[in-house]
Tab-separated table of C-alpha atoms and ligand atoms in Angstrom:
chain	number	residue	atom	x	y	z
A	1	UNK	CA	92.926	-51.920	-6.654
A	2	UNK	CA	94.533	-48.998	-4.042
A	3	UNK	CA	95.134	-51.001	-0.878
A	4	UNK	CA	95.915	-47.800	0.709
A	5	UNK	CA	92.541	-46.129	-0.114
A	6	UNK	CA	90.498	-46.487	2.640
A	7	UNK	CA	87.164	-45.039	2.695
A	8	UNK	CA	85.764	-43.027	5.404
A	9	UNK	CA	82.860	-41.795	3.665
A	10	UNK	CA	81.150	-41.978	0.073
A	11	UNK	CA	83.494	-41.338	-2.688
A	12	UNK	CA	81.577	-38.570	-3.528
A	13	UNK	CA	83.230	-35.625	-2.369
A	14	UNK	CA	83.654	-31.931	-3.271
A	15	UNK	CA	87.600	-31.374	-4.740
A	16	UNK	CA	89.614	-28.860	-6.594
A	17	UNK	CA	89.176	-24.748	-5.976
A	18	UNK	CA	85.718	-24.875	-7.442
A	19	UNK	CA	84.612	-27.314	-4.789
A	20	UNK	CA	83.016	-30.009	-8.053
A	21	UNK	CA	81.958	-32.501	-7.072
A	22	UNK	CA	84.226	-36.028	-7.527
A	23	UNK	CA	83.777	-39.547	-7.829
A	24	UNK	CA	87.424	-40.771	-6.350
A	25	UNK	CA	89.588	-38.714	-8.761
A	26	UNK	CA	87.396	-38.200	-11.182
A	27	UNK	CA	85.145	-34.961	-11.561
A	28	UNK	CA	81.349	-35.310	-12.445
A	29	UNK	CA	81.026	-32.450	-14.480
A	30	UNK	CA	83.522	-33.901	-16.667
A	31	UNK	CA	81.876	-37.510	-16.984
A	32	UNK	CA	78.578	-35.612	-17.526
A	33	UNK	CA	79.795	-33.755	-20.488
A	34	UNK	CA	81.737	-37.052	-21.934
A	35	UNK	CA	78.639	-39.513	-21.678
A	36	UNK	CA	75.505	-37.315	-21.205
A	37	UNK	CA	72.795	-37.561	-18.481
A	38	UNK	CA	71.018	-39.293	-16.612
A	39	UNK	CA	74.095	-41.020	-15.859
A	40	UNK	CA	75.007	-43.659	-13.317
A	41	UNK	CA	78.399	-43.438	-11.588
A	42	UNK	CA	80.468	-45.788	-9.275
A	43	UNK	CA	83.116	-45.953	-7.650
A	44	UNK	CA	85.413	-48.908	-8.233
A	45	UNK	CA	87.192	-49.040	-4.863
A	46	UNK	CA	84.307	-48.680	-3.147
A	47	UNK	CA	82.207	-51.572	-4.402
A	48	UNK	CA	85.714	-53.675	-3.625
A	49	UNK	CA	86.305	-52.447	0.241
A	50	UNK	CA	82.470	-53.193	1.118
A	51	UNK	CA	82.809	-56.591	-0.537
A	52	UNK	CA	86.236	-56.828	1.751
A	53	UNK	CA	84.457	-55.645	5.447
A	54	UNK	CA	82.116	-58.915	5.286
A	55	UNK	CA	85.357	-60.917	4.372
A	56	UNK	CA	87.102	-59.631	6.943
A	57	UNK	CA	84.087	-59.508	9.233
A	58	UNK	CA	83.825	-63.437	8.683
A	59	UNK	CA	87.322	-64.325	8.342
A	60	UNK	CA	86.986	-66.676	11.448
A	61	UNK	CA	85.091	-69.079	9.803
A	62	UNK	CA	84.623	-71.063	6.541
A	63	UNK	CA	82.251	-68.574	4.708
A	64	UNK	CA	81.265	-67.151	0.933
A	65	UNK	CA	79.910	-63.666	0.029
A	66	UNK	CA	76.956	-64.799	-2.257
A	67	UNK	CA	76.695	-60.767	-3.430
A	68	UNK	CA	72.599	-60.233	-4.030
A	69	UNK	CA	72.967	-59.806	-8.400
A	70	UNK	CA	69.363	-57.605	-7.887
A	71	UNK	CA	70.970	-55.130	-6.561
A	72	UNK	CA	72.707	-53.694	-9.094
A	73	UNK	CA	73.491	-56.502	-11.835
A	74	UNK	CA	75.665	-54.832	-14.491
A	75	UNK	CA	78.216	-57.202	-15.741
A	76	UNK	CA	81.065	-55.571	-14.991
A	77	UNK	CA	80.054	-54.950	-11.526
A	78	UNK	CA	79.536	-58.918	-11.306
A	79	UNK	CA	83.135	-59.470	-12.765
A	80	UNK	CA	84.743	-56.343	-10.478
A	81	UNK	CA	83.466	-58.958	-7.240
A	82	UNK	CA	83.646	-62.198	-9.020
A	83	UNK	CA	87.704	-61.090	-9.305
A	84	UNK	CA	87.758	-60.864	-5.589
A	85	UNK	CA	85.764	-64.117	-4.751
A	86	UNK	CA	82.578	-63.548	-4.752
A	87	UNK	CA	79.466	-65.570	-5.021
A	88	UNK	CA	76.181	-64.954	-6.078
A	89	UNK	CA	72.649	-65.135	-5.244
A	90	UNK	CA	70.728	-65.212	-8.194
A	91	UNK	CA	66.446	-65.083	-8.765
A	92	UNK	CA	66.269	-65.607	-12.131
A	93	UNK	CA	67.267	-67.139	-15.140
A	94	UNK	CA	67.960	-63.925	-16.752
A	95	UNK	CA	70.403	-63.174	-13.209
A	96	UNK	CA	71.968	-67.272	-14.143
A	97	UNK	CA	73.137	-65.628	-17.370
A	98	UNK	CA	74.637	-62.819	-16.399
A	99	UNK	CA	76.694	-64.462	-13.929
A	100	UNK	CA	78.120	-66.520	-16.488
A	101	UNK	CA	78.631	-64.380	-19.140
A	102	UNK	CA	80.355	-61.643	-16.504
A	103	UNK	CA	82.025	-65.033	-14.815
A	104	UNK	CA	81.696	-68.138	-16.007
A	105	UNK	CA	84.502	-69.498	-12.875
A	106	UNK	CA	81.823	-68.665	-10.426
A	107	UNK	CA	79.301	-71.131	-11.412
A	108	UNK	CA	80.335	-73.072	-8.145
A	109	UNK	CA	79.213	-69.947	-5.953
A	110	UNK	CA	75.791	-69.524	-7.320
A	111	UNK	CA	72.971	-69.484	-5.229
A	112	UNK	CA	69.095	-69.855	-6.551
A	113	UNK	CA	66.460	-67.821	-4.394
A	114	UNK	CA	62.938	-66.637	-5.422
A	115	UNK	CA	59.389	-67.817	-4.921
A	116	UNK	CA	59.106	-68.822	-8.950
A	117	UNK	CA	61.437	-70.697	-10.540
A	118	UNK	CA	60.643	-72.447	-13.744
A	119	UNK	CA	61.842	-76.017	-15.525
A	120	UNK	CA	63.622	-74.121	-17.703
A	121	UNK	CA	65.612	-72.092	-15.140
A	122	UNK	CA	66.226	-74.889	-12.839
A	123	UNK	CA	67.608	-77.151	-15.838
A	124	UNK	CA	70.257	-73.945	-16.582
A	125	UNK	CA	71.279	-73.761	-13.144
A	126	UNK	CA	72.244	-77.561	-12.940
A	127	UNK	CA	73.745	-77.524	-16.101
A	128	UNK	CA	75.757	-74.672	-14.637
A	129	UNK	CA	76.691	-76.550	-11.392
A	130	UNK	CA	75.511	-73.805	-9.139
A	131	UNK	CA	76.380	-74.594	-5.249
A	132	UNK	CA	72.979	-74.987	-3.981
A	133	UNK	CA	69.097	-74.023	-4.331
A	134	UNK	CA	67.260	-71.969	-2.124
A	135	UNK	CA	63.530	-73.915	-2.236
A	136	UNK	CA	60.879	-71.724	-0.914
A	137	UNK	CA	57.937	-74.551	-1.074
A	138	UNK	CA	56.788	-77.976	-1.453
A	139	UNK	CA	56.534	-78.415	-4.986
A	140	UNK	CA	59.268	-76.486	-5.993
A	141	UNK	CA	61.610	-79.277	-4.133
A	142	UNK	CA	59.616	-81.469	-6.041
A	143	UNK	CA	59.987	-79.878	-9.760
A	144	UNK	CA	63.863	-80.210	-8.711
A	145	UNK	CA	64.006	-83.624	-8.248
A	146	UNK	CA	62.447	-84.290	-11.670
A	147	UNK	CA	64.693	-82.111	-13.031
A	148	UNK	CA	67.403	-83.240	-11.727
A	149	UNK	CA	66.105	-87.431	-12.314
A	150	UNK	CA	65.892	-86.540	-15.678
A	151	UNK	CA	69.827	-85.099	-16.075
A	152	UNK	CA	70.698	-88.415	-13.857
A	153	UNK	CA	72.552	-86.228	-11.387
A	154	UNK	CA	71.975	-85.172	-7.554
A	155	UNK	CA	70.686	-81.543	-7.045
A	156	UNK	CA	72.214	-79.376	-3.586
A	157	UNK	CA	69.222	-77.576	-1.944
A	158	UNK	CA	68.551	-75.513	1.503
A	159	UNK	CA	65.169	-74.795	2.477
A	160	UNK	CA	64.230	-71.220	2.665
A	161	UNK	CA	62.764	-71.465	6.278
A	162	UNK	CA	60.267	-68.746	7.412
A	163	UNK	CA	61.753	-68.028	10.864
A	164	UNK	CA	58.617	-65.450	11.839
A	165	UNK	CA	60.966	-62.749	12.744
A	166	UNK	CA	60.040	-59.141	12.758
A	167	UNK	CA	62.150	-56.363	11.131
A	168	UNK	CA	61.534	-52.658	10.724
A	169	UNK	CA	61.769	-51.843	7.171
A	170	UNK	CA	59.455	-50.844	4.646
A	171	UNK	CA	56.101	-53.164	4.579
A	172	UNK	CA	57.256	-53.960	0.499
A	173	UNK	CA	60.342	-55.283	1.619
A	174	UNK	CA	60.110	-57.393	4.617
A	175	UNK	CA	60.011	-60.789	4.212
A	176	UNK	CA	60.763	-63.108	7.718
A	177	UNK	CA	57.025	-63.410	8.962
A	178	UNK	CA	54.446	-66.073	8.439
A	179	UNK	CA	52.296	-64.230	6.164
A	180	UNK	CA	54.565	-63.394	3.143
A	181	UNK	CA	54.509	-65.285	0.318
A	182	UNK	CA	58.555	-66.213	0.792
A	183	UNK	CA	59.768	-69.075	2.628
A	184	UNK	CA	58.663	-72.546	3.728
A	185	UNK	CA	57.162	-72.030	7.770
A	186	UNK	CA	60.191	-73.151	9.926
A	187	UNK	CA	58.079	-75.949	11.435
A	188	UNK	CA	57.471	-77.900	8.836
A	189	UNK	CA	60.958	-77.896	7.603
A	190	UNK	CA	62.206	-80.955	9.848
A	191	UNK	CA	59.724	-83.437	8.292
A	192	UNK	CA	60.478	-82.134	4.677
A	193	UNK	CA	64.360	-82.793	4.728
A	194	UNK	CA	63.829	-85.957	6.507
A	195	UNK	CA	61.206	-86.992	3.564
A	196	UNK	CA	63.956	-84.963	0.742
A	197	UNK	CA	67.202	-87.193	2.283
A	198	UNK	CA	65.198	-90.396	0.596
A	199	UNK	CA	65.235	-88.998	-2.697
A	200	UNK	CA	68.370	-90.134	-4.555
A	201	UNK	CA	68.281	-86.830	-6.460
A	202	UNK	CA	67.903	-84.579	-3.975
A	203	UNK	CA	70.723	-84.077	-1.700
A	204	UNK	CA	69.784	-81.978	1.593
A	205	UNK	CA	72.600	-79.005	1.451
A	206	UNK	CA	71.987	-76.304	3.351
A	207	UNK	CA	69.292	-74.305	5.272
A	208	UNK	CA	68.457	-70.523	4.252
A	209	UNK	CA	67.144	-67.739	5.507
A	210	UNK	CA	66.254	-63.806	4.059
A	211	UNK	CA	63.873	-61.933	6.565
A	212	UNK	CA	63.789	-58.428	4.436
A	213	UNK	CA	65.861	-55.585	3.005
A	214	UNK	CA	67.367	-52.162	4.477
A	215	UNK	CA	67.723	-53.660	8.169
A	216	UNK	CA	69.547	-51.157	10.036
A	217	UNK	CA	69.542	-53.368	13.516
A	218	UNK	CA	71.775	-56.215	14.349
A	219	UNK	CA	69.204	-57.910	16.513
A	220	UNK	CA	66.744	-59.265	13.638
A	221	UNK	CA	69.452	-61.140	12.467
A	222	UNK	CA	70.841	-62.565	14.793
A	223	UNK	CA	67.446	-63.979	15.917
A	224	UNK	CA	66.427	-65.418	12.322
A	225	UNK	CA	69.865	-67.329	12.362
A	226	UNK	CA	69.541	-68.674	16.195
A	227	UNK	CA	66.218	-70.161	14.465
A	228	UNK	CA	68.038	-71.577	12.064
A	229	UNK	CA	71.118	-73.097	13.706
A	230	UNK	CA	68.786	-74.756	16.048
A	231	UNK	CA	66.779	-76.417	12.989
A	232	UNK	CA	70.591	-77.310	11.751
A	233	UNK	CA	71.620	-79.011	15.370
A	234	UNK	CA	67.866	-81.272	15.304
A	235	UNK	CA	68.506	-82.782	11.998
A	236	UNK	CA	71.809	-83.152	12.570
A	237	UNK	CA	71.240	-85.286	15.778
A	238	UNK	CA	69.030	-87.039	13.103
A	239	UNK	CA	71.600	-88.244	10.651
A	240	UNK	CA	70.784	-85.342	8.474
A	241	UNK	CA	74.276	-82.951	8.514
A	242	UNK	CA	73.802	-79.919	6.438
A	243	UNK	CA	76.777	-78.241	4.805
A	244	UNK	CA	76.049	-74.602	5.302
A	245	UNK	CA	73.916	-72.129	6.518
A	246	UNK	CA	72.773	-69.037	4.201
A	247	UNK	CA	71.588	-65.818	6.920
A	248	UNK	CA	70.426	-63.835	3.563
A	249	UNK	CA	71.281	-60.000	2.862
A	250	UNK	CA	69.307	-57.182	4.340
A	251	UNK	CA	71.631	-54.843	5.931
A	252	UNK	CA	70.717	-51.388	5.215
A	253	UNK	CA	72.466	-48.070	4.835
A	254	UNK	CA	72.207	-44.515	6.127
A	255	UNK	CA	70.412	-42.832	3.202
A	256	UNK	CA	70.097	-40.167	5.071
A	257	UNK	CA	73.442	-38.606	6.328
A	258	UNK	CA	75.566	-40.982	4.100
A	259	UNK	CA	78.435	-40.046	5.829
A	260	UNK	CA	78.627	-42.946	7.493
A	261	UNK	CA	81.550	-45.242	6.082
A	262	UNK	CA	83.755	-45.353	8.745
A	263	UNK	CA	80.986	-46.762	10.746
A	264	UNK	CA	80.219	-48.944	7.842
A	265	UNK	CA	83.066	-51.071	9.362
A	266	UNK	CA	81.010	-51.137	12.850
A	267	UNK	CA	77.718	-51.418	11.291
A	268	UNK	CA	79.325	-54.711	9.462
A	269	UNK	CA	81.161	-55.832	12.371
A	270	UNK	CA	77.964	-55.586	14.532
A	271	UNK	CA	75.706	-57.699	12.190
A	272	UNK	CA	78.486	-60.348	12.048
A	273	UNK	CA	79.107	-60.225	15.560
A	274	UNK	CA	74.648	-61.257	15.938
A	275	UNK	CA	75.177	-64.022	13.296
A	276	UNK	CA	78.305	-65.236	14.843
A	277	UNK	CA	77.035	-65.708	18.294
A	278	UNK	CA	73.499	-67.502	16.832
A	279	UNK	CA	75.493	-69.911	14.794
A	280	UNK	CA	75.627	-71.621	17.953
A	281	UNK	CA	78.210	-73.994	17.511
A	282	UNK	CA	77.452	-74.631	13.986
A	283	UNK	CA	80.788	-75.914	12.300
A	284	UNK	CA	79.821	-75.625	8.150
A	285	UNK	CA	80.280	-73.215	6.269
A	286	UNK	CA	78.612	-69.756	6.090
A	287	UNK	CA	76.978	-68.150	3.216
A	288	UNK	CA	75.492	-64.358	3.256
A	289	UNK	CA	73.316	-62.890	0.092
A	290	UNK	CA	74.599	-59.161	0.654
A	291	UNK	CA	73.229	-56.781	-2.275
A	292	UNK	CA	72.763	-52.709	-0.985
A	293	UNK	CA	75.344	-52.657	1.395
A	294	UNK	CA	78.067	-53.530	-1.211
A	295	UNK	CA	76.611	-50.891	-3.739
A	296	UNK	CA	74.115	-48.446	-3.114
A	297	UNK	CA	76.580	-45.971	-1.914
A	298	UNK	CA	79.347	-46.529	-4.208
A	299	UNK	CA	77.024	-45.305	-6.851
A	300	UNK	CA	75.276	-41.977	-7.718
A	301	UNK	CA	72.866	-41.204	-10.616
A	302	UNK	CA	73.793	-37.296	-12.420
A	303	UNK	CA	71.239	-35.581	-13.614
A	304	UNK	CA	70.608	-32.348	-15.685
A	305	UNK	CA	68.324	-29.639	-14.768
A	306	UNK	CA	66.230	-29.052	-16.972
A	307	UNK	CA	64.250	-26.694	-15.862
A	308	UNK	CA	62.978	-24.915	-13.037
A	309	UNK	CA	59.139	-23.543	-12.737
A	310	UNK	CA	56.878	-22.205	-10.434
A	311	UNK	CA	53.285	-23.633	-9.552
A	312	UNK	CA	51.538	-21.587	-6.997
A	313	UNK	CA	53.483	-21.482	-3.695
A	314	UNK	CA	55.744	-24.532	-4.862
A	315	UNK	CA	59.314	-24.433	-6.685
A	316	UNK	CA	59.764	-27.230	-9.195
A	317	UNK	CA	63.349	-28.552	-10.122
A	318	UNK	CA	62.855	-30.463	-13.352
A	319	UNK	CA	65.613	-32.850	-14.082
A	320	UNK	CA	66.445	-35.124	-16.951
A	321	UNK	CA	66.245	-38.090	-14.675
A	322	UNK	CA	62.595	-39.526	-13.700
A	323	UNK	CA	61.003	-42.356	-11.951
A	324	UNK	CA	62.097	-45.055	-14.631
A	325	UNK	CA	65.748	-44.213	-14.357
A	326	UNK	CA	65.179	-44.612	-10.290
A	327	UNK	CA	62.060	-45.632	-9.146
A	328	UNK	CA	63.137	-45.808	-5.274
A	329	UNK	CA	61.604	-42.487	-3.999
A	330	UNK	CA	57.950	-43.278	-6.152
A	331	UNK	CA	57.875	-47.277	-4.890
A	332	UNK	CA	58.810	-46.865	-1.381
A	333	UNK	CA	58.937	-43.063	-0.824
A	334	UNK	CA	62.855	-43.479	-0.078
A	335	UNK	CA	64.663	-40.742	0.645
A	336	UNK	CA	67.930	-40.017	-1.410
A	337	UNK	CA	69.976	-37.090	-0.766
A	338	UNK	CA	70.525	-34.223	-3.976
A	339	UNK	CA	73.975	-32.744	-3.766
A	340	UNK	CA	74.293	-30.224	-6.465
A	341	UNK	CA	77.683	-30.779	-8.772
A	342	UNK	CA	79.161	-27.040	-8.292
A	343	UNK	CA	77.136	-25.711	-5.576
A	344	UNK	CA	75.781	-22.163	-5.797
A	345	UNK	CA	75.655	-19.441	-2.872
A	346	UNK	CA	72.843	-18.491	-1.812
A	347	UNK	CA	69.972	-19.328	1.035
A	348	UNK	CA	68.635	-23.025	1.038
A	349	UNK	CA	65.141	-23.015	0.052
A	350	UNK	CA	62.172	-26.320	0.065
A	351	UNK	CA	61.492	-27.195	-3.497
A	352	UNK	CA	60.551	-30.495	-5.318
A	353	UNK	CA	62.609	-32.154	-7.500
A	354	UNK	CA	60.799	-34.098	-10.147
A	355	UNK	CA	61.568	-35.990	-13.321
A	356	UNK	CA	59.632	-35.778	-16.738
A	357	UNK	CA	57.119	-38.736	-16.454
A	358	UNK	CA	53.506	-37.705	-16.817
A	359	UNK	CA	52.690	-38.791	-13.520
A	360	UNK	CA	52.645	-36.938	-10.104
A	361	UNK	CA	54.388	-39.790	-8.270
A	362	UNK	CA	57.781	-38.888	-10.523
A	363	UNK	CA	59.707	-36.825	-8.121
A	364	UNK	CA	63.033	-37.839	-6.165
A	365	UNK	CA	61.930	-35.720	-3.499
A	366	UNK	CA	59.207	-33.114	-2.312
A	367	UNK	CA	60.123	-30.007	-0.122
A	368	UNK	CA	63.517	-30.607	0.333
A	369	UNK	CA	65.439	-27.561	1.407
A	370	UNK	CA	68.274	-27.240	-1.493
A	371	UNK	CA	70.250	-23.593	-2.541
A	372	UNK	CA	69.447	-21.682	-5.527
A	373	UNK	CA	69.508	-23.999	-8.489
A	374	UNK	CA	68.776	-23.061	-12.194
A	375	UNK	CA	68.414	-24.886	-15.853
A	376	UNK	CA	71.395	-26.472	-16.806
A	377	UNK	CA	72.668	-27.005	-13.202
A	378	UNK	CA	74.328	-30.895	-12.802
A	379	UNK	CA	72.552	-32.746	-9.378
A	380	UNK	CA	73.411	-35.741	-7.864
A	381	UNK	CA	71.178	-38.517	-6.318
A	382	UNK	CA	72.852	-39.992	-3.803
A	383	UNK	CA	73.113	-44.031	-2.926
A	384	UNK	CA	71.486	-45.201	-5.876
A	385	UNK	CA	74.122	-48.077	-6.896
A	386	UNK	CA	71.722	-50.457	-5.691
A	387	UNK	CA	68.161	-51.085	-6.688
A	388	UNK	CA	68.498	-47.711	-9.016
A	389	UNK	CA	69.589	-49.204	-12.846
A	390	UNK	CA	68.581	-52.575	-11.812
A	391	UNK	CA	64.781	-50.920	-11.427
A	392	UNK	CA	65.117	-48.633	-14.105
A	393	UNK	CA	62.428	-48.741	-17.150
A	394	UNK	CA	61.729	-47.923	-20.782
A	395	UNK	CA	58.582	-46.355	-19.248
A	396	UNK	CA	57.185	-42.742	-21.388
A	397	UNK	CA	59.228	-44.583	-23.587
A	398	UNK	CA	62.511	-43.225	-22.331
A	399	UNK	CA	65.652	-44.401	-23.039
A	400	UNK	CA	67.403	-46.076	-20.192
A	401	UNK	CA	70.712	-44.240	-18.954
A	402	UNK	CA	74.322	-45.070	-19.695
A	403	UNK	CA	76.806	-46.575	-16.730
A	404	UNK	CA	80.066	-45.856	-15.921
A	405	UNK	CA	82.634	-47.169	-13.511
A	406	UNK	CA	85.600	-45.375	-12.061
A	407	UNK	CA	88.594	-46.989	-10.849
A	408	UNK	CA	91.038	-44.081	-9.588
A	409	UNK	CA	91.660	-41.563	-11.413
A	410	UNK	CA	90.714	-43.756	-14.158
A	411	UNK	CA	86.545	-44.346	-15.890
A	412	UNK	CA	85.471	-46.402	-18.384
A	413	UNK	CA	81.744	-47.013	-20.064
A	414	UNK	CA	80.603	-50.347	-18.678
A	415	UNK	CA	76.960	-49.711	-20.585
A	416	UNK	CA	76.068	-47.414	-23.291
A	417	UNK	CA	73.060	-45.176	-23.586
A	418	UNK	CA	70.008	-46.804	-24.775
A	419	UNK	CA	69.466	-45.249	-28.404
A	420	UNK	CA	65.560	-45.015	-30.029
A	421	UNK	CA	66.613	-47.750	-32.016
A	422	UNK	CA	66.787	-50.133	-28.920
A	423	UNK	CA	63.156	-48.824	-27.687
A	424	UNK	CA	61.779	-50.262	-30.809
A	425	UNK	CA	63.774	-53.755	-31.194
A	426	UNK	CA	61.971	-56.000	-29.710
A	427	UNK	CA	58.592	-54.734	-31.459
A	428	UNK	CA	56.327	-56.386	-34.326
A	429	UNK	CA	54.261	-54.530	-36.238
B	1	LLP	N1	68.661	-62.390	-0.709
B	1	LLP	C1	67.354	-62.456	-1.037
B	1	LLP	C2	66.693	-63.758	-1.072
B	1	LLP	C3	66.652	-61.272	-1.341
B	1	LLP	O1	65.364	-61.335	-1.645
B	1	LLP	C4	67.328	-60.020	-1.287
B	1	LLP	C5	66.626	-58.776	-1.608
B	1	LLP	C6	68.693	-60.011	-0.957
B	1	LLP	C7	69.319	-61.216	-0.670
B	1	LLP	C8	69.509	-58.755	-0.902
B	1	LLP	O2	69.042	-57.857	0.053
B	1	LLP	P1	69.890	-56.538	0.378
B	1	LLP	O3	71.196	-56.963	1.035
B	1	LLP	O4	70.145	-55.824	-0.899
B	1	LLP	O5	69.023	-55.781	1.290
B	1	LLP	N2	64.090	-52.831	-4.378
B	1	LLP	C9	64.132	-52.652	-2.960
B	1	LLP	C10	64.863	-53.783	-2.256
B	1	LLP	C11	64.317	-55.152	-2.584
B	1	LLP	C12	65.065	-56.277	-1.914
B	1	LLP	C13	64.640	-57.591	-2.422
B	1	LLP	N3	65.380	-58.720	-1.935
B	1	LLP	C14	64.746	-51.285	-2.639
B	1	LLP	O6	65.089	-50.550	-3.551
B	1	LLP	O7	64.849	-50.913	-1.465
């Protein structure tokens, strides 16, 4: 890693005499014409100094960075944090074995969320020795004890308490009030740990919390977590001392100006300063289940132009990218900004920029004022590190698009192209 490299922005900027458009110190156009498009790109350095602001945000108290694997859950992405400490909160199975074939050493700092889990996953997650399991019901705390009976050894969970707490996002991703499907309701939580702390296989760990995704306040948090610290102080004063306290991930990014690292520092320093004051005393340790913030804009997906047609009164920008390379702007009408790889002079006019999939919800956005752009012309969707290959499809039977990670002046492949021979693997027939 540069220690000296301090971002103040994406590390997407415009360098040389021609004004291309780099990723740190390495130019776009040249990674397009190495390793094709669509083509995701990310910075290195980046993903590292956004992993650092929580650790420095924190450093006050005993905490771990449980990064959110969802968000973007390429293995060497996983290794790049697990090399600087990092946890993980995992949701499936399929996220358990990624973590431990990018980093087997951070078994220990494994967290289990979701709504779903099965026998299967729960017995690879013990067998791992992950830290602790984030039970959203009943049941599921229920299924672990058997699981765990059955291997003869105790299991760590935290309750995934509901805390009813508003926050403005997109309706898809918010998940802190009573009627989503996530979460046990906070007020039934007290009588559940004081019925788990019988059970000689379960061993009452932690409490957990995870109210939604792309928060851009402060305040939200801070309120789910005073919820939660209180719940921690009752059953304490009850004999029942849990070890930590997991606030979730959710803070969102500016998708829309981007040019907002140096206040990516504030913006971090403000959500730890809300979680800080509503630990309220608390004296274990804190866990967070970052994803976006630590990715999405540390990586870019490059596309090719196509083609560019017009229907009526409306400009069309065809790209080689579509919806199943990033589904963000189709799913949740997300806006990501399109920075054009050697811009071209002219006067900015609204056109749509669309993939190739046969439906009219494939476009990454729709009367966006861009300058003159023509077939062959290299574009760049901004902030897609997270939630953008992790999404991504075989759908139209497309193949999915190649990664590749820059450190520097340096880049190296971290996934290949899919090829047509990896569409048809899995088939029988
Ligand atoms: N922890 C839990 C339990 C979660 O469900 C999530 C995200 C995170 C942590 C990480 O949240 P983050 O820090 O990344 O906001 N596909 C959507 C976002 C879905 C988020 C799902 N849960 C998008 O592209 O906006």
């Amino acid at each position: 890693m540069n220690p000296d490299l301090k971002y103040s922005s994406r590390p997407f900027r415009a360098a040389g005499a021609r004004g291309v458009l780099h990723c740190d110190g390495v130019s776009l156009e040249a990674l397009a014409k190495q390793y094709g498009t669509p083509l995701y790109v990310y910075s290195a350095y980046e993903i590292v100094e956004r992993f650092l602001l929580f650790k420095s945000a924190f450093a006050v108290r005993d905490h771990l960075i449980c990064y959110a694997v969802k968000a973007n859950s390429s293995l060497a992405i996983l290794k790049l944090l697990a090399d600087q400490g990092a946890g993980f909160d995992i949701v499936s199975g399929g996220e358990l074995a990624r973590v431990m074939a990018a980093a087997p050493e951070a078994a220990g700092r494994v967290v289990f969320s979701g709504v779903g889990k099965t026998a299967e996953e729960i017995d690879a997650a013990l067998q791992a020795g992950i830290l602790e399991f984030n039970v959203e019901s009943e049941s599921e705390l229920q299924l672990l004890a058997t699981r765990a009976k059955k291997r003869g050894a105790k299991a760590r969970f935290a309750l995934r308490v509901n805390p009813d707490v508003f926050a403005d996002t997109h309706p898809y991703i918010s998940t802190g009030l009573r009627e989503h499907k996530f979460g046990i309701d906070i007020r039934q939580a007290p009588a559940i740990y004081r019925a788990a702390a019988k059970i000689k296989w379960l061993e009452p760990h932690g409490i957990s919390v995870h109210i939604g995704s792309q928060i851009r306040s402060a305040e939200p948090f801070g309120a789910a977590v005073r919820r939660v610290s209180k719940l921690a102080a009752q059953l304490r004063s009850e004999g029942i001392a849990l070890k930590s306290i997991d606030a979730g991930g959710g803070l969102g990014i500016d998708y829309h100006s981007g040019g907002d690292g140096s206040d990516a520092a504030a913006k971090v320093a403000e959500y730890a300063g809300a979680i800080e004051k509503s630990l309220d005393g608390f004296e274990g340790r804190l866990l967070i289940e970052p994803g976006r913030f630590i990715v999405a804009q540390a990586g870019a997906l490059v596309t090719r132009v196509l083609n560019v047609k017009k229907n009526g009164k409306k400009t069309f920008v065809i790209t080689d990218a579509a919806m199943n390379d990033l589904i963000r702007p189709a799913l949740y009408q997300a806006y990501h900004e399109i920075v054009p790889v050697k811009p071209r002079a002219g006067t900015a006019r609204a056109v749509d920029v669309v993939g190739p999939v046969c439906e009219t919800g494939d476009f990454f956005a729709r009367d966006r004022k861009l300058k003159p752009i023509q077939p062959g012309d290299l574009l760049v969707l901004m902030d897609a590190g997270a939630y953008g290959m992790a999404q991504s499809s075989n759908y139209n039977s497309r193949m999915k698009p190649a990664e590749v990670l820059v450190e520097g002046k340096k880049h190296r492949l971290i996934r290949r192209r899919e090829e047509m021979k990896d569409l048809l693997a899995t088939e029988i027939y």
